mmCIF file of C-alpha atoms in Angstrom:
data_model
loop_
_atom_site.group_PDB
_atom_site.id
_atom_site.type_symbol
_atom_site.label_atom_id
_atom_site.label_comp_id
_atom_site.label_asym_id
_atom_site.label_seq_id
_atom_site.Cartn_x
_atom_site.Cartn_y
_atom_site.Cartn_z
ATOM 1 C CA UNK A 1205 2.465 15.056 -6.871
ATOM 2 C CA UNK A 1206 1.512 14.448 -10.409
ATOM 3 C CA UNK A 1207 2.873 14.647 -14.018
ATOM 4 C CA UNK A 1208 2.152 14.168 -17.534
ATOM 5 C CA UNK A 1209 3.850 14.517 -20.318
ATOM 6 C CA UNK A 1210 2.590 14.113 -23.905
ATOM 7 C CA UNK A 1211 4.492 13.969 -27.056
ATOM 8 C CA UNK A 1212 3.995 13.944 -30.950
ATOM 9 C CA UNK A 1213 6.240 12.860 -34.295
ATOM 10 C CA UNK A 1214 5.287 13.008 -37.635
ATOM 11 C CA UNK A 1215 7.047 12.154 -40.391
ATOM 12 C CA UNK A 1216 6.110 12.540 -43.923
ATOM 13 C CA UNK A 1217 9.296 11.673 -45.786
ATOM 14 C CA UNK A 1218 10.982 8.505 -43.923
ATOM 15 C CA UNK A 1219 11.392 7.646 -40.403
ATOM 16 C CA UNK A 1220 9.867 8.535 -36.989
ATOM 17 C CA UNK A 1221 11.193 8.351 -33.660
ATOM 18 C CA UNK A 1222 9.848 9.346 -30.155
ATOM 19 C CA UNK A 1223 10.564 8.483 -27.207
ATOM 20 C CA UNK A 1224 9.203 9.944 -23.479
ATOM 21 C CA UNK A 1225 10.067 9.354 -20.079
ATOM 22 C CA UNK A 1226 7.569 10.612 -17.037
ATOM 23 C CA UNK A 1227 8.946 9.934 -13.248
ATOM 24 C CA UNK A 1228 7.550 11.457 -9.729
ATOM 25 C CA UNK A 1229 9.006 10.432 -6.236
ATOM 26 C CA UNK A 1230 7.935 10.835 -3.218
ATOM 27 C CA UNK A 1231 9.113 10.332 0.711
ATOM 28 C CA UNK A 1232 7.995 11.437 3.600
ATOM 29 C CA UNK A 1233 8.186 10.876 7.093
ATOM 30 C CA UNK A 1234 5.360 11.897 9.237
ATOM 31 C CA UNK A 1235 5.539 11.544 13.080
ATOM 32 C CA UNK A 1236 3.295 12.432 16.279
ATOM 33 C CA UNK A 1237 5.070 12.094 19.491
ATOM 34 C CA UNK A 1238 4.619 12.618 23.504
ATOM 35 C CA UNK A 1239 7.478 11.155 25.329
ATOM 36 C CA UNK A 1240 9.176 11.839 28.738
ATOM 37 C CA UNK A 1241 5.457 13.546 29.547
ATOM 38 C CA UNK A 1242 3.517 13.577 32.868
ATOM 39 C CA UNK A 1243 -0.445 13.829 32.153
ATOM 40 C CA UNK A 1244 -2.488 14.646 35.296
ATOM 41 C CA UNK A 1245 -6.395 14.726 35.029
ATOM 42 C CA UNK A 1246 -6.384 14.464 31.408
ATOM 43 C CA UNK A 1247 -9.965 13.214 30.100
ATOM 44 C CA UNK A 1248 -8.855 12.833 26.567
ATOM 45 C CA UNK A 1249 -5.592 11.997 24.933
ATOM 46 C CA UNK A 1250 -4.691 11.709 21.304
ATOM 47 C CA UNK A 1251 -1.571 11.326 19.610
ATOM 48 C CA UNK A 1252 -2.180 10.573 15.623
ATOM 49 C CA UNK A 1253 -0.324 10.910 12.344
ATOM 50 C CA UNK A 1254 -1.307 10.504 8.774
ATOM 51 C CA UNK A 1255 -0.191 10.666 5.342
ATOM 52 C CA UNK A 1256 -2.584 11.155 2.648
ATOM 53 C CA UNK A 1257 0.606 10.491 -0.443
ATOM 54 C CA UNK A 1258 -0.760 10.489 -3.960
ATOM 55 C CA UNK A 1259 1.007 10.339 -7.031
ATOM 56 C CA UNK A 1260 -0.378 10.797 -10.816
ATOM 57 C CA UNK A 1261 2.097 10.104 -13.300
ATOM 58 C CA UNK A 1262 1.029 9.756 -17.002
ATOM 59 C CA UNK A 1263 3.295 9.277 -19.875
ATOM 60 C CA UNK A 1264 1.826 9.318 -23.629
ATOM 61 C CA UNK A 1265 3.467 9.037 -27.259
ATOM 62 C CA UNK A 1266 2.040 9.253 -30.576
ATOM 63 C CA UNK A 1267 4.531 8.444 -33.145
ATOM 64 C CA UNK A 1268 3.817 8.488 -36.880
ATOM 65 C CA UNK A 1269 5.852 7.707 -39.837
ATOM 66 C CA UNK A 1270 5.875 7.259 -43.886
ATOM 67 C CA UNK A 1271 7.747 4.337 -44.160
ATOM 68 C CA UNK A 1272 8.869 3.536 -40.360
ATOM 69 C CA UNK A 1273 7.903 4.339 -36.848
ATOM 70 C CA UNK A 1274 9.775 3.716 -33.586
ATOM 71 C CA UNK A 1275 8.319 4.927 -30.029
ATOM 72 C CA UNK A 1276 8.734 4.272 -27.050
ATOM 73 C CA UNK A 1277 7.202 5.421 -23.148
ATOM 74 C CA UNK A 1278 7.866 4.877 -19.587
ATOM 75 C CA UNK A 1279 6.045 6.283 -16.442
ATOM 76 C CA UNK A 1280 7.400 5.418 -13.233
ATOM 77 C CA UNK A 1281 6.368 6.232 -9.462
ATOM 78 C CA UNK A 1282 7.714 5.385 -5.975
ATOM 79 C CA UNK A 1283 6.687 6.395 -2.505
ATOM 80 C CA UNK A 1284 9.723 5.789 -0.415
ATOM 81 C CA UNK A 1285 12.270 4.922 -2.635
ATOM 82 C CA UNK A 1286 13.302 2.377 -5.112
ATOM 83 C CA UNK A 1287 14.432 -0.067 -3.095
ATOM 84 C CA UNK A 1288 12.175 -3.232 -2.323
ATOM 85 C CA UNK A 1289 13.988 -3.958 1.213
ATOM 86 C CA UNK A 1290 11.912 -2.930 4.265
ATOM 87 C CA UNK A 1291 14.747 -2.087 6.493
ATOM 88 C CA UNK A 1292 15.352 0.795 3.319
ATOM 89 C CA UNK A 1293 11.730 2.120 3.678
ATOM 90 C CA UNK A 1294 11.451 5.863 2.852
ATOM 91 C CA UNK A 1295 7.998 6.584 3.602
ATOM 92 C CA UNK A 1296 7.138 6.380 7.416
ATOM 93 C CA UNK A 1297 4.063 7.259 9.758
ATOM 94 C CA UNK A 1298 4.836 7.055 13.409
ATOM 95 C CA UNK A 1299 2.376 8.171 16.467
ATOM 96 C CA UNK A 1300 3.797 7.103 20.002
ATOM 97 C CA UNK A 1301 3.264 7.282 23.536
ATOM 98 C CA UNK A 1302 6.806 7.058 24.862
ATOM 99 C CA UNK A 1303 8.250 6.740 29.031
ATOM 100 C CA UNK A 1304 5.458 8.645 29.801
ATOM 101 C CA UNK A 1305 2.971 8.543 32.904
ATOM 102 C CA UNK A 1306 -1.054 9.125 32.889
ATOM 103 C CA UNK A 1307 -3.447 10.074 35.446
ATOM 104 C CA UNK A 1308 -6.668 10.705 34.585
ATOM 105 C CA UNK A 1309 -9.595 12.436 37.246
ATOM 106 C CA UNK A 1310 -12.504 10.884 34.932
ATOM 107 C CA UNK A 1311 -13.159 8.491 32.353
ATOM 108 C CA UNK A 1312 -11.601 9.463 29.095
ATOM 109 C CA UNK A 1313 -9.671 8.091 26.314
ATOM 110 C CA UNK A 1314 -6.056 7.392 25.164
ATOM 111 C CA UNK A 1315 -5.624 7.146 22.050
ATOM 112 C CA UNK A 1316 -2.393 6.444 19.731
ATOM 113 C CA UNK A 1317 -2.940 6.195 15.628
ATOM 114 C CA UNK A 1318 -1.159 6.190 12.855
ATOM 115 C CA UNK A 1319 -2.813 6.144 9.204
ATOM 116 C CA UNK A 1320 -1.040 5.796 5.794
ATOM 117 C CA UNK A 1321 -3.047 6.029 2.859
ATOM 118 C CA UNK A 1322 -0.340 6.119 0.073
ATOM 119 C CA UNK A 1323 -1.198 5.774 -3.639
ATOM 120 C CA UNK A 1324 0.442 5.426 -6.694
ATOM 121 C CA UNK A 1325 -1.441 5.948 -10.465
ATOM 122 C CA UNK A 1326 0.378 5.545 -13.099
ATOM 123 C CA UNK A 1327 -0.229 5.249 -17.044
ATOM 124 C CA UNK A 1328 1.769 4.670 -20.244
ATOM 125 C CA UNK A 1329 0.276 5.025 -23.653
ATOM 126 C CA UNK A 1330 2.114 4.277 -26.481
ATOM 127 C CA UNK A 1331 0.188 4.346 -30.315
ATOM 128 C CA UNK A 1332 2.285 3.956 -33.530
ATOM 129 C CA UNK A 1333 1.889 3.976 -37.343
ATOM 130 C CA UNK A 1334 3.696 3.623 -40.644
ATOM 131 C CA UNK A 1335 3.826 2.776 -43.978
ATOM 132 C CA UNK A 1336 6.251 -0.252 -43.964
ATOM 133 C CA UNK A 1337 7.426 -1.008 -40.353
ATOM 134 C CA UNK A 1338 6.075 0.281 -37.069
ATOM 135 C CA UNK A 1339 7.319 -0.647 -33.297
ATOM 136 C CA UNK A 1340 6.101 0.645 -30.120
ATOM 137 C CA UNK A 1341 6.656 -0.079 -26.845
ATOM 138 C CA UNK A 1342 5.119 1.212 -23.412
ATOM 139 C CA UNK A 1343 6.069 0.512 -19.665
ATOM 140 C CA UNK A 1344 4.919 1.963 -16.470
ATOM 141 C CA UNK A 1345 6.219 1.111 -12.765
ATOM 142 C CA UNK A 1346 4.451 1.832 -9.316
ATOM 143 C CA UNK A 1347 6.793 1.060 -6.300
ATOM 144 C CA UNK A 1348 5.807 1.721 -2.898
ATOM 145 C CA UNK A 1349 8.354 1.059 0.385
ATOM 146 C CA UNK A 1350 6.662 2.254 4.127
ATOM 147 C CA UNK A 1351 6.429 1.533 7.360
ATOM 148 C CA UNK A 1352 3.946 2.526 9.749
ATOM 149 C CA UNK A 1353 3.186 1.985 13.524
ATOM 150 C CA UNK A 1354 1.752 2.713 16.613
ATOM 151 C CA UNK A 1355 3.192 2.595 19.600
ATOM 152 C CA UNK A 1356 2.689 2.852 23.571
ATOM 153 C CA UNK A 1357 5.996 1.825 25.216
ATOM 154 C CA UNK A 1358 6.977 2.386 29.236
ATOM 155 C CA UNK A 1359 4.259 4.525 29.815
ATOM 156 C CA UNK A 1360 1.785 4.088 32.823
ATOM 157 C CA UNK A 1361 -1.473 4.843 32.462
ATOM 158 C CA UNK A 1362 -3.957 5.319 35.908
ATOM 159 C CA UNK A 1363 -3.022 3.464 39.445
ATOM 160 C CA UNK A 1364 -5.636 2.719 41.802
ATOM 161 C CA UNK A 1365 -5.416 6.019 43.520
ATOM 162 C CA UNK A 1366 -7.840 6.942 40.279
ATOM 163 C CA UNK A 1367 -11.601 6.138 40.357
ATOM 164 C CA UNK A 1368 -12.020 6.630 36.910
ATOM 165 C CA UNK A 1369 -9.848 4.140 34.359
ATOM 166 C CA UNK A 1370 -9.705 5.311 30.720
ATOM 167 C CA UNK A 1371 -10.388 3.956 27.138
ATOM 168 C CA UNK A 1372 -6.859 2.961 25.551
ATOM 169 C CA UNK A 1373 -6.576 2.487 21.829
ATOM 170 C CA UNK A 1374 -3.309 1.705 20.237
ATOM 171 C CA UNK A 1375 -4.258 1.754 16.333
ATOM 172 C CA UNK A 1376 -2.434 1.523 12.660
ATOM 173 C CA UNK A 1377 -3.910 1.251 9.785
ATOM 174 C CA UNK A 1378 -1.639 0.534 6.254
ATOM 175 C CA UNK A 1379 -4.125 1.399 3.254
ATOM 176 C CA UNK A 1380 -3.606 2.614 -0.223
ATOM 177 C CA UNK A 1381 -2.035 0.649 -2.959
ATOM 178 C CA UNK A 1382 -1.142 1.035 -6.999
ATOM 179 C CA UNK A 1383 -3.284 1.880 -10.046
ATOM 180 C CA UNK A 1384 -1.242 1.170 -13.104
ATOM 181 C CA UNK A 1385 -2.408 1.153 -16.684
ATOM 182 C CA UNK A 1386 -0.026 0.272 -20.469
ATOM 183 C CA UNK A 1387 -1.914 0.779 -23.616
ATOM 184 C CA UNK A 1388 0.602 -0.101 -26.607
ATOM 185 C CA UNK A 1389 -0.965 0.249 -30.082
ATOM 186 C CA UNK A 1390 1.012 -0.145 -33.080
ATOM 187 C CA UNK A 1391 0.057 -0.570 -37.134
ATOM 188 C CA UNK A 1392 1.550 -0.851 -40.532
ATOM 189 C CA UNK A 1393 1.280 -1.666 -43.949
ATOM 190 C CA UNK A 1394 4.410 -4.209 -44.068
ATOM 191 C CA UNK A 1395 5.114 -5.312 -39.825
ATOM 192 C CA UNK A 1396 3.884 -4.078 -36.563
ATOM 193 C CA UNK A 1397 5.516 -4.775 -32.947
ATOM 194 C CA UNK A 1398 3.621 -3.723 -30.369
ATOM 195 C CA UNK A 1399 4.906 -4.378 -26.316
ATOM 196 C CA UNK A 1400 4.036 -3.303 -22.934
ATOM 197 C CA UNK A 1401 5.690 -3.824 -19.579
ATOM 198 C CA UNK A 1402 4.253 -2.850 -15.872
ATOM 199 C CA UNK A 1403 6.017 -3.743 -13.078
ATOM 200 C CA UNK A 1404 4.203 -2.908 -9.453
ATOM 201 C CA UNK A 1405 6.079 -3.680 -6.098
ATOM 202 C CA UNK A 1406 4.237 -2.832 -2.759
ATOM 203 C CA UNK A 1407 6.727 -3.725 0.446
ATOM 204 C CA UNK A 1408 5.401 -2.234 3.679
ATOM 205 C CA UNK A 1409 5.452 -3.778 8.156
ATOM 206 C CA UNK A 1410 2.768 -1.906 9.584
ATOM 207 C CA UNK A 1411 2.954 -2.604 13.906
ATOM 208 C CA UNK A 1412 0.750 -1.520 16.308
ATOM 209 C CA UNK A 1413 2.597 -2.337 20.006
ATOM 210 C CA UNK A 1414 2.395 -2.099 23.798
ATOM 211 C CA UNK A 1415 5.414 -2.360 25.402
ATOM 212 C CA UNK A 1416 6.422 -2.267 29.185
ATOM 213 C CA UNK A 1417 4.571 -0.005 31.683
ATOM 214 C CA UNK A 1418 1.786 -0.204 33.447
ATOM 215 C CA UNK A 1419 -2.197 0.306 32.443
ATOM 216 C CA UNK A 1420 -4.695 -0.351 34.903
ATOM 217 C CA UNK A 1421 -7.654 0.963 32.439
ATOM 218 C CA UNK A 1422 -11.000 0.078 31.214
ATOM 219 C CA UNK A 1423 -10.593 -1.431 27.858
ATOM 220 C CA UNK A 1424 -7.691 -2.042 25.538
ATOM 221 C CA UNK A 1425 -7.990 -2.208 21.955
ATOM 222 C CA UNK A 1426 -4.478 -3.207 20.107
ATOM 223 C CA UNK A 1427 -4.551 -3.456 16.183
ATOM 224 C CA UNK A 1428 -2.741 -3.212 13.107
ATOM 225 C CA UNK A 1429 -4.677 -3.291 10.283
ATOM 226 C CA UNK A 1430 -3.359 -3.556 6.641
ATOM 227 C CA UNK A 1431 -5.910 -3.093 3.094
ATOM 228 C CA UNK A 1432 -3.295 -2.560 -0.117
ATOM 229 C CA UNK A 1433 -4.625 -2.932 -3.541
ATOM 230 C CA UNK A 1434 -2.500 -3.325 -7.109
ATOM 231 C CA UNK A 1435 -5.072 -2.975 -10.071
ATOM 232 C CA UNK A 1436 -3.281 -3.916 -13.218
ATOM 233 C CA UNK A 1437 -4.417 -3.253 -16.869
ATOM 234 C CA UNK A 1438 -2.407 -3.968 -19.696
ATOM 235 C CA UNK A 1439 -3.338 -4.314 -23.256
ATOM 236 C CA UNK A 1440 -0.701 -4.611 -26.393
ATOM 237 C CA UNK A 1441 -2.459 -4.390 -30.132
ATOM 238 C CA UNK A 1442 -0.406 -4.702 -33.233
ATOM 239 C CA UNK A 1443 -1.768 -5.068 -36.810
ATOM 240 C CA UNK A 1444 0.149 -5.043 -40.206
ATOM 241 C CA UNK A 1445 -0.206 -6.340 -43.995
ATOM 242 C CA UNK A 1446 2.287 -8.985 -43.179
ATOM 243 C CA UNK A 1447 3.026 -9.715 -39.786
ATOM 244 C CA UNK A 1448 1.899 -8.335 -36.623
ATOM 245 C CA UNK A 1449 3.074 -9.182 -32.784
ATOM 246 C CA UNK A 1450 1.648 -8.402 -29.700
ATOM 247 C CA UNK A 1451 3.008 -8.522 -26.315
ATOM 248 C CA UNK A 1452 2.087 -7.977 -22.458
ATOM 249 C CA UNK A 1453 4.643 -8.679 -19.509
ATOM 250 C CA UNK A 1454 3.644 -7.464 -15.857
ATOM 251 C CA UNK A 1455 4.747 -8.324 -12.338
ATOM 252 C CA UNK A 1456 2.453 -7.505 -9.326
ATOM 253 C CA UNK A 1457 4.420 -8.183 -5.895
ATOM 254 C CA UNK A 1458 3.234 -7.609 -2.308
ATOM 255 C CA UNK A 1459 5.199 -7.926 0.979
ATOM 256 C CA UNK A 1460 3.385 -7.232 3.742
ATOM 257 C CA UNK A 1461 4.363 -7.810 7.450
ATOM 258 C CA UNK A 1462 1.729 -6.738 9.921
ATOM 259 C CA UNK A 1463 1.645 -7.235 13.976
ATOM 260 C CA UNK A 1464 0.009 -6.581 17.250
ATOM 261 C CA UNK A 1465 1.095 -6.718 20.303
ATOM 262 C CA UNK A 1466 1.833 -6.550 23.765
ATOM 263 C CA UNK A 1467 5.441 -7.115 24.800
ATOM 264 C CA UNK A 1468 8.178 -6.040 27.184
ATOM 265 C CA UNK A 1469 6.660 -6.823 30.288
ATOM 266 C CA UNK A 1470 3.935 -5.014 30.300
ATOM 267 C CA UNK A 1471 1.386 -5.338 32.896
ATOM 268 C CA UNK A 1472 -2.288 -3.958 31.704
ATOM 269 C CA UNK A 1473 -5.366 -4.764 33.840
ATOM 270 C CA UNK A 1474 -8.456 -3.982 32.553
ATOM 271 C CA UNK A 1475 -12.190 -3.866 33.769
ATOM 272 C CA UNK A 1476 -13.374 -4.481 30.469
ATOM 273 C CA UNK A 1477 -11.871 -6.111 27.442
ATOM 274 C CA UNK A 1478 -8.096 -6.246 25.585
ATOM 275 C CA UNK A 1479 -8.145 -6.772 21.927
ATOM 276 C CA UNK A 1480 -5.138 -7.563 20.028
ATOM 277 C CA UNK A 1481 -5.895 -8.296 16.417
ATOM 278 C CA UNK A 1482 -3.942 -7.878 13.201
ATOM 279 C CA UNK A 1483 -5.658 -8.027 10.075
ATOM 280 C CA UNK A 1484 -4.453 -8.195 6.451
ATOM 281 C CA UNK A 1485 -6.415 -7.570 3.470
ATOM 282 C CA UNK A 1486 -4.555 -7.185 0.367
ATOM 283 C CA UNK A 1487 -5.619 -8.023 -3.151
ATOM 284 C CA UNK A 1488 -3.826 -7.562 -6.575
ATOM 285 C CA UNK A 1489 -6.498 -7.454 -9.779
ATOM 286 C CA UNK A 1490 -4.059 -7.954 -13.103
ATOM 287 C CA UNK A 1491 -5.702 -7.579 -16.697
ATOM 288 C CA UNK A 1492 -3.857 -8.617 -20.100
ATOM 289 C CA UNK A 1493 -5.684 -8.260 -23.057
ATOM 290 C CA UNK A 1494 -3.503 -9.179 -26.215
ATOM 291 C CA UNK A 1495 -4.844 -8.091 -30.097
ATOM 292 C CA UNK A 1496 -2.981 -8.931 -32.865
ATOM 293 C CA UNK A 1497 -3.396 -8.931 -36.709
ATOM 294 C CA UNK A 1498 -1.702 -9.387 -39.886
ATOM 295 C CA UNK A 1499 -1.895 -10.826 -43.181
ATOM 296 C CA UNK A 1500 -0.236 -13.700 -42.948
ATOM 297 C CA UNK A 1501 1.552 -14.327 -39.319
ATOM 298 C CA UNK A 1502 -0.232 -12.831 -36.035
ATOM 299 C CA UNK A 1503 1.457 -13.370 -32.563
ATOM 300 C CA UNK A 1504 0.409 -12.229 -29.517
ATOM 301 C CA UNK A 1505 1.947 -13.433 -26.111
ATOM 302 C CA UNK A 1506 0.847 -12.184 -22.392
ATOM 303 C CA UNK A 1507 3.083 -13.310 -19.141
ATOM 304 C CA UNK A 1508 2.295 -12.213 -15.556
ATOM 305 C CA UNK A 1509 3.497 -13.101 -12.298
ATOM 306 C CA UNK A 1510 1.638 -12.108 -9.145
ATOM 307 C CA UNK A 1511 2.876 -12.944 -5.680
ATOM 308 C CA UNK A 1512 1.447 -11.551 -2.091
ATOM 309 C CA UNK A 1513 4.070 -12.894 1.044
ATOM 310 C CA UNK A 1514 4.494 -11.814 4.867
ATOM 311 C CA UNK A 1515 3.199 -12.413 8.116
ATOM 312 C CA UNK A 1516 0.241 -11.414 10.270
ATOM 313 C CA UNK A 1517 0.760 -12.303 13.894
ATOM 314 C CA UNK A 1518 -1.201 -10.785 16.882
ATOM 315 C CA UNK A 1519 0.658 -11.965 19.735
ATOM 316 C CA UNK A 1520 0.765 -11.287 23.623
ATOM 317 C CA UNK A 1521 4.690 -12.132 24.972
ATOM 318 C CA UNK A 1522 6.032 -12.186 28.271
ATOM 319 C CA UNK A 1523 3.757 -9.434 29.698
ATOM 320 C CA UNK A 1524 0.837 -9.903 32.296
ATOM 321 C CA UNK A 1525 -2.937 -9.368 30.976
ATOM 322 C CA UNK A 1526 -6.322 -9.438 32.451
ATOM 323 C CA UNK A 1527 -9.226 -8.319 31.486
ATOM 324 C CA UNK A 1528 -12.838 -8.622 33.746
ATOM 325 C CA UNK A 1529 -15.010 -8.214 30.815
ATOM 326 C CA UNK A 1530 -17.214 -5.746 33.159
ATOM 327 C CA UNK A 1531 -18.337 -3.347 31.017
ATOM 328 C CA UNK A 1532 -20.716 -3.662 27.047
ATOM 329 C CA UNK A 1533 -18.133 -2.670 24.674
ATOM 330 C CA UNK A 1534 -16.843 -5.472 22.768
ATOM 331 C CA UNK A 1535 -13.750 -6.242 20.390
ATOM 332 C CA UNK A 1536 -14.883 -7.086 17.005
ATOM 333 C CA UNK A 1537 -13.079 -8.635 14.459
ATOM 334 C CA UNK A 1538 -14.122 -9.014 10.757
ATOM 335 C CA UNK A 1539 -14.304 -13.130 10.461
ATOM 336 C CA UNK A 1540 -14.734 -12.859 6.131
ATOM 337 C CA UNK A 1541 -11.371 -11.594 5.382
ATOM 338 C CA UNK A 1542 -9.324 -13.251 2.273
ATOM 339 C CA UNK A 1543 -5.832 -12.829 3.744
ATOM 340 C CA UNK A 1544 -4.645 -13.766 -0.274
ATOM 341 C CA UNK A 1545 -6.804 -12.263 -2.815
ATOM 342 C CA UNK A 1546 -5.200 -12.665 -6.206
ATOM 343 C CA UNK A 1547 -7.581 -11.817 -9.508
ATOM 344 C CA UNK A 1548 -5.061 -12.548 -12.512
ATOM 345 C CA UNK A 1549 -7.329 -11.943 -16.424
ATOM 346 C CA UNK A 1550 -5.905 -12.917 -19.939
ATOM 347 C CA UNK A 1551 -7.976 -11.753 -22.591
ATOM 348 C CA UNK A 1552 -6.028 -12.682 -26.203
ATOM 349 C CA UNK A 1553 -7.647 -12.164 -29.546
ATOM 350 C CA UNK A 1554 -5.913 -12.750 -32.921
ATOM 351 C CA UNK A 1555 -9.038 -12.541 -35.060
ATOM 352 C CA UNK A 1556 -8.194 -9.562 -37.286
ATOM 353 C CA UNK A 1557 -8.163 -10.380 -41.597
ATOM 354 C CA UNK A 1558 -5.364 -7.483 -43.073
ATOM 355 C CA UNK A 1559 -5.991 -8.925 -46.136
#
């Protein structure tokens, strides 16, 4: 989805005053399912959902005045609702393998994935001017609440009647993120107030799982894999005769729970290799850059907070695994990962000379 909206006011005689709003939402719930299915000499089994979610939002105001200007704009976005509570999550991706039995009459694969690649962009633009007194103000908001998993529960796969065993890949991966931009300009002759506001909340549990059955197989591959991104640029600029103040506020906040693993008394035996990883790769890049100018007072103040929280487990509970290693695939797992990446900028400059 996407929307902009754009909006001029002019004033020649006195005051000018403008505000804007810009909003898009978006939840959906995407599922592939086989349950309560009998497979007989199947080579090759998949069972995968994705959601490709993208939002542009873009809200911009240009307010101009003789002796006074007031503007205001806000752009806001969420995929999967407002709320910042997981058990509330609005966007989900599901595949699953449910109470389900497999028999395969050659070597083949089995494979169960579920992809969410979710993104937010959103921009607010604010630029005012008067004669005497100008304020402008700009905020923009990306929210993002999903859950995705994969899932092989009470399903059987092979028995040694088979002489082939199969490939079995139970995969998630939890991508996308928020792009969010505030440019606040304002100028006068007299006093200039210029202030911007983003606020970016990413709360997703992404779970890839075996649970219960039986898999007498070749190799098992178990992962949940989670790369989300907030990129953050703000910059406030305010410049007058007298006095001019500048200000940037934003908040950047990941939760991210992500597991794998193999649970419920399952029982997988494998001639090659079981992998159960979970991997987490989140970053959040903020940028403030603060101008201000006047006369004779200049003020310009930036605040951020940026916080990235959860869990990454890759377990194996109360199930029996074995794995004979037989065969030349491997499990590889990417050793250089920064499981906290946080990349906070303040640029302030309060050089200009009004005068």
């Amino acid at each position: 989805g996407g929307a902009g909206i754009d909006t001029v006011d002019y004033s020649t005689s006195g005051a000018a005053i403008n505000g804007l709003v810009a909003a898009n939402r978006i939840s959906n719930t995407s599922v592939a399912s086989a349950d309560n299915t009998n497979f007989n000499n199947s080579k090759d089994i998949n069972v995968k959902a994705q959601d490709d979610s993208n939002i542009i939002t873009v809200a911009a105001g240009l307010t101009i005045g003789n002796t006074a200007a007031v503007g205001g704009s806000i752009a806001y976005s969420d995929i999967g609702g407002a709320s910042t509570s997981a058990e509330k999550a609005g966007q989900i991706v599901s595949a699953k393998i449910t109470n389900s039995n497999i028999k395969s009459s050659q070597a083949g694969t089995v494979a169960v994935e579920a992809t969410d690649n979710a993104k937010i962009n959103v921009v607010s633009v604010g630029v005012g001017g008067a004669g005497d007194v100008a304020v402008q103000g700009a905020a923009s908001s990306g929210i993002i609440n999903k859950k995705a998993e994969a899932l092989l529960t009470n399903t059987n796969i092979d028995d040694k009647t088979c002489t082939k065993n199969n490939d079995v890949s139970v995969v998630v991966n939890n991508n996308g993120g928020i792009n969010n931009g505030a440019l606040v300009i304002a100028g006068s002759g007299t006093a200039a107030i210029g202030a911007g506001v983003a606020v970016n909340n990413i709360t997703q549990n992404t779970t890839a799982a075996v649970s219960g059955g039986k898999q007498e197989i070749s190799d098992l591959n178990v992962k949940a894999n989670t790369d989300s991104k907030i990129n953050n640029i703000g910059v406030g600029g305010a410049g007058a005769g007298t006095v001019g103040i500048a200000g940037s506020v934003a908040v950047n906040l990941i939760t991210s729970n992500t597991t794998a693993q193999i649970i419920g008394n399952a029982e997988t035996k494998a001639s090659g290799n079981i992998g159960v990883v979970a991997q987490n790769d989140e970053a959040i890049n903020n940028y403030a850059g603060i101008i201000s100018g006047a006369g004779t007072v200049a003020v310009g103040i930036a605040a951020t907070v940026n916080s990235i929280s959860g869990d990454t487990k890759a377990t194996i509970e109360d199930s029996k695994v074995s794995a004979q290693g037989s065969d030349n695939n491997k499990v590889t797992v990417n050793e250089d990962v920064d499981d906290s990446n946080i990349y906070n900028n303040v640029v302030q400059a309060s050089s200009l000379d009004l005068t």
